[in-house]
Amino acid sequence: MTNKLPEIHFALPGWVSPFLAAYPEMFPSVEERMKMVVALSLENVRHGLGGPFGAAVFDEEGRIVAPGINLVAQENNAMLHAEMVALMLAQKKLGCYDLSGGGVRRLALYTSTDPCAMCLGALCWSGISRLVCGAKSEDAEAIGFDEGPRHPDWVAQLRARGIDVVLEVCREEAAAVHRRYVAGGGIIYNPADSKAAGP
C-alpha cells in the first residue's frame, strides 16, 4: 500500500468542442449569450452527464473565454458546478486566478441558473465583473436541488463588490431544461429534503 495522495483532473467531454464550433465566434447580445448557455445545459442533459446547468465566461465583445457544464455526477465531485468549471477553465486559459487581470479586463459569467451558495462565494474572488443569470434559484429548488444558505441580499452584495448583476434572462427556457432533466429521471444530488432532518 502506498501513501500517494490522489490527484484531481477533469476535462470537458468530447461533445463540447463540436457543440461550440456550430456557433459563431461572437455573441453580440446578452440574449444570444444566454441562449447558448441554456443550449449547453440542455446538451448536458441529453448526454446524461450531469445536472441541468450550463455556464460560460465571455469577454466584453462576446467571445467565449471558457464554457462550463455541471460535472458533479460524472466526476463524483460536488465542486464541479457549471459556474465553477467555467471559472476554473477561464483561469487556466488566462493563466491567472484574478480574471480581471488586476482590473484591466472585464469578463462576464453567464449561468443558466442563479448561483448556489458555493458558486456565489467563488464569484467574489474570481475577478468577474458581471454576472448574468437565467433561471431563478426557485426553479432549481422546485425540482429538488438545494441551493444552500445564500444571503437574501446576495445581488446587492455582489454589486457592492463592483460586480454587475442581471437576472432572469431567458428564464423560462432555462427552467424548462430543469423540468426536462427531472422528467427524464436525472439525479437530484444533494437534494433539499435531505437537509431537513439535520446531520
Short mmCIF file of C-alpha atoms in Angstrom, two decimals:
data_model
loop_
_atom_site.label_atom_id
_atom_site.label_comp_id
_atom_site.label_asym_id
_atom_site.label_seq_id
_atom_site.Cartn_x
_atom_site.Cartn_y
_atom_site.Cartn_z
CA MET A 1 0.00 0.00 0.00
CA THR A 2 1.37 3.37 -0.98
CA ASN A 3 0.87 6.73 0.66
CA LYS A 4 0.47 8.50 -2.65
CA LEU A 5 -2.23 11.13 -2.41
CA PRO A 6 -4.97 11.21 -5.06
CA GLU A 7 -4.83 13.77 -7.84
CA ILE A 8 -7.77 15.61 -9.28
CA HIS A 9 -8.11 16.12 -13.03
CA PHE A 10 -11.19 16.93 -15.03
CA ALA A 11 -11.92 17.81 -18.61
CA LEU A 12 -15.00 18.74 -20.56
CA PRO A 13 -16.49 15.83 -22.51
CA GLY A 14 -15.72 15.47 -26.19
CA TRP A 15 -19.08 16.76 -27.40
CA VAL A 16 -18.47 20.30 -26.07
CA SER A 17 -15.97 21.43 -28.72
CA PRO A 18 -18.10 20.48 -31.75
CA PHE A 19 -21.16 21.91 -29.99
CA LEU A 20 -19.42 25.29 -29.66
CA ALA A 21 -18.00 25.08 -33.19
CA ALA A 22 -21.56 25.20 -34.53
CA TYR A 23 -21.92 28.73 -33.14
CA PRO A 24 -20.37 31.95 -34.42
CA GLU A 25 -17.23 33.25 -32.72
CA MET A 26 -19.06 36.33 -31.42
CA PHE A 27 -22.29 36.57 -29.43
CA PRO A 28 -23.25 40.26 -29.72
CA SER A 29 -26.24 40.38 -27.36
CA VAL A 30 -26.95 39.33 -23.80
CA GLU A 31 -29.81 37.13 -25.04
CA GLU A 32 -27.65 35.35 -27.62
CA ARG A 33 -25.05 34.53 -24.99
CA MET A 34 -27.66 33.23 -22.57
CA LYS A 35 -29.40 31.17 -25.26
CA MET A 36 -26.09 29.45 -25.97
CA VAL A 37 -25.53 28.76 -22.26
CA VAL A 38 -29.05 27.32 -21.92
CA ALA A 39 -28.46 25.18 -25.02
CA LEU A 40 -25.23 23.97 -23.39
CA SER A 41 -27.16 22.95 -20.28
CA LEU A 42 -29.72 21.11 -22.41
CA GLU A 43 -26.99 19.27 -24.30
CA ASN A 44 -25.52 18.17 -20.97
CA VAL A 45 -28.92 16.73 -20.05
CA ARG A 46 -29.18 14.97 -23.42
CA HIS A 47 -25.80 13.32 -22.85
CA GLY A 48 -26.76 12.30 -19.31
CA LEU A 49 -23.50 13.56 -17.83
CA GLY A 50 -24.60 15.93 -15.08
CA GLY A 51 -27.13 18.37 -13.74
CA PRO A 52 -29.18 20.70 -15.96
CA PHE A 53 -26.80 23.62 -15.65
CA GLY A 54 -24.52 25.45 -18.08
CA ALA A 55 -22.27 28.49 -17.85
CA ALA A 56 -19.66 30.41 -19.81
CA VAL A 57 -17.21 33.22 -19.28
CA PHE A 58 -17.38 35.85 -22.04
CA ASP A 59 -15.18 38.82 -22.86
CA GLU A 60 -16.66 42.27 -23.46
CA GLU A 61 -17.01 41.69 -27.22
CA GLY A 62 -18.99 38.48 -26.69
CA ARG A 63 -16.32 35.86 -27.32
CA ILE A 64 -16.32 32.76 -25.14
CA VAL A 65 -13.28 32.59 -22.88
CA ALA A 66 -14.36 29.28 -21.32
CA PRO A 67 -17.55 27.19 -21.19
CA GLY A 68 -18.74 25.18 -18.22
CA ILE A 69 -21.21 22.36 -17.64
CA ASN A 70 -22.22 20.56 -14.49
CA LEU A 71 -19.91 17.57 -13.95
CA VAL A 72 -20.83 16.67 -10.37
CA ALA A 73 -22.22 13.19 -11.01
CA GLN A 74 -19.78 12.30 -13.80
CA GLU A 75 -16.68 13.23 -11.80
CA ASN A 76 -18.03 12.45 -8.30
CA ASN A 77 -17.03 15.95 -7.26
CA ALA A 78 -19.51 18.26 -5.53
CA MET A 79 -17.47 21.32 -6.53
CA LEU A 80 -17.84 20.86 -10.29
CA HIS A 81 -20.89 23.06 -10.82
CA ALA A 82 -21.11 24.67 -14.25
CA GLU A 83 -20.05 28.09 -12.91
CA MET A 84 -17.05 26.65 -11.06
CA VAL A 85 -15.97 24.70 -14.15
CA ALA A 86 -16.22 27.81 -16.37
CA LEU A 87 -14.29 29.94 -13.87
CA MET A 88 -11.56 27.34 -13.38
CA LEU A 89 -11.11 26.80 -17.12
CA ALA A 90 -11.02 30.57 -17.73
CA GLN A 91 -8.38 30.99 -15.02
CA LYS A 92 -6.35 28.15 -16.51
CA LYS A 93 -6.65 29.57 -20.03
CA LEU A 94 -5.65 33.09 -18.97
CA GLY A 95 -3.01 31.89 -16.53
CA CYS A 96 -4.26 33.89 -13.55
CA TYR A 97 -6.52 33.50 -10.56
CA ASP A 98 -7.79 37.07 -10.96
CA LEU A 99 -9.82 37.11 -14.16
CA SER A 100 -9.79 40.91 -14.18
CA GLY A 101 -6.00 40.84 -14.64
CA GLY A 102 -5.63 43.40 -11.88
CA GLY A 103 -8.53 45.47 -13.16
CA VAL A 104 -7.58 45.64 -16.85
CA ARG A 105 -10.13 43.07 -18.10
CA ARG A 106 -13.90 42.99 -17.73
CA LEU A 107 -15.24 39.48 -18.11
CA ALA A 108 -18.79 38.25 -17.57
CA LEU A 109 -20.04 34.95 -16.24
CA TYR A 110 -23.29 33.78 -17.80
CA THR A 111 -25.05 30.98 -15.94
CA SER A 112 -28.24 29.17 -16.81
CA THR A 113 -29.40 29.42 -13.17
CA ASP A 114 -28.74 31.79 -10.27
CA PRO A 115 -25.55 30.71 -8.47
CA CYS A 116 -25.79 28.46 -5.43
CA ALA A 117 -24.06 29.33 -2.15
CA MET A 118 -20.74 27.79 -3.26
CA CYS A 119 -20.65 29.42 -6.69
CA LEU A 120 -21.70 32.74 -5.21
CA GLY A 121 -18.71 32.64 -2.89
CA ALA A 122 -16.34 31.82 -5.74
CA LEU A 123 -17.62 34.79 -7.75
CA CYS A 124 -16.46 37.21 -5.07
CA TRP A 125 -12.78 36.35 -5.62
CA SER A 126 -12.81 35.31 -9.27
CA GLY A 127 -12.27 38.74 -10.81
CA ILE A 128 -15.53 38.54 -12.77
CA SER A 129 -17.05 41.98 -13.48
CA ARG A 130 -20.55 40.89 -14.46
CA LEU A 131 -22.94 38.04 -13.65
CA VAL A 132 -25.87 37.25 -15.94
CA CYS A 133 -28.37 34.60 -14.80
CA GLY A 134 -31.17 32.70 -16.50
CA ALA A 135 -33.45 30.62 -14.26
CA LYS A 136 -34.05 31.59 -10.64
CA SER A 137 -32.86 29.53 -7.68
CA GLU A 138 -36.52 28.79 -7.02
CA ASP A 139 -36.67 26.97 -10.37
CA ALA A 140 -33.82 24.65 -9.32
CA GLU A 141 -35.33 24.19 -5.87
CA ALA A 142 -38.71 23.36 -7.43
CA ILE A 143 -37.25 20.13 -8.83
CA GLY A 144 -35.46 19.29 -5.57
CA PHE A 145 -31.99 20.85 -5.70
CA ASP A 146 -30.54 22.50 -2.58
CA GLU A 147 -29.09 25.92 -3.42
CA GLY A 148 -27.57 26.39 0.02
CA PRO A 149 -27.68 29.25 2.53
CA ARG A 150 -27.38 32.42 0.50
CA HIS A 151 -27.81 35.88 1.97
CA PRO A 152 -31.16 37.40 0.94
CA ASP A 153 -29.32 40.46 -0.40
CA TRP A 154 -26.77 38.50 -2.44
CA VAL A 155 -27.36 40.66 -5.52
CA ALA A 156 -26.71 43.86 -3.58
CA GLN A 157 -23.63 42.32 -2.00
CA LEU A 158 -22.15 41.46 -5.40
CA ARG A 159 -22.94 44.92 -6.72
CA ALA A 160 -21.22 46.44 -3.67
CA ARG A 161 -18.12 44.49 -4.73
CA GLY A 162 -18.29 46.02 -8.21
CA ILE A 163 -19.94 43.03 -9.90
CA ASP A 164 -22.87 43.98 -12.11
CA VAL A 165 -25.78 41.53 -11.88
CA VAL A 166 -28.52 40.84 -14.45
CA LEU A 167 -31.30 38.37 -13.60
CA GLU A 168 -33.93 36.30 -15.41
CA VAL A 169 -32.54 36.44 -18.95
CA CYS A 170 -34.33 33.66 -20.87
CA ARG A 171 -35.63 32.36 -17.53
CA GLU A 172 -38.40 30.19 -18.95
CA GLU A 173 -36.08 28.46 -21.44
CA ALA A 174 -33.57 27.74 -18.68
CA ALA A 175 -36.22 26.49 -16.24
CA ALA A 176 -37.61 24.21 -18.96
CA VAL A 177 -34.25 22.40 -19.02
CA HIS A 178 -34.65 21.73 -15.27
CA ARG A 179 -38.08 20.21 -15.84
CA ARG A 180 -36.85 18.09 -18.72
CA TYR A 181 -33.97 16.83 -16.58
CA VAL A 182 -36.17 15.68 -13.70
CA ALA A 183 -38.83 14.26 -16.05
CA GLY A 184 -36.11 12.12 -17.64
CA GLY A 185 -35.02 10.69 -14.29
CA GLY A 186 -32.00 12.96 -13.78
CA ILE A 187 -30.19 12.60 -10.45
CA ILE A 188 -31.05 15.22 -7.84
CA TYR A 189 -27.77 15.08 -5.92
CA ASN A 190 -27.70 16.78 -2.52
CA PRO A 191 -31.49 17.16 -2.53
CA ALA A 192 -33.01 19.89 -0.39
CA ASP A 193 -35.23 17.48 1.55
CA SER A 194 -32.18 15.51 2.77
CA LYS A 195 -31.12 18.53 4.86
CA ALA A 196 -34.41 18.86 6.69
CA ALA A 197 -33.66 16.20 9.29
CA GLY A 198 -30.18 17.56 10.05
CA PRO A 199 -26.96 15.53 10.49
#
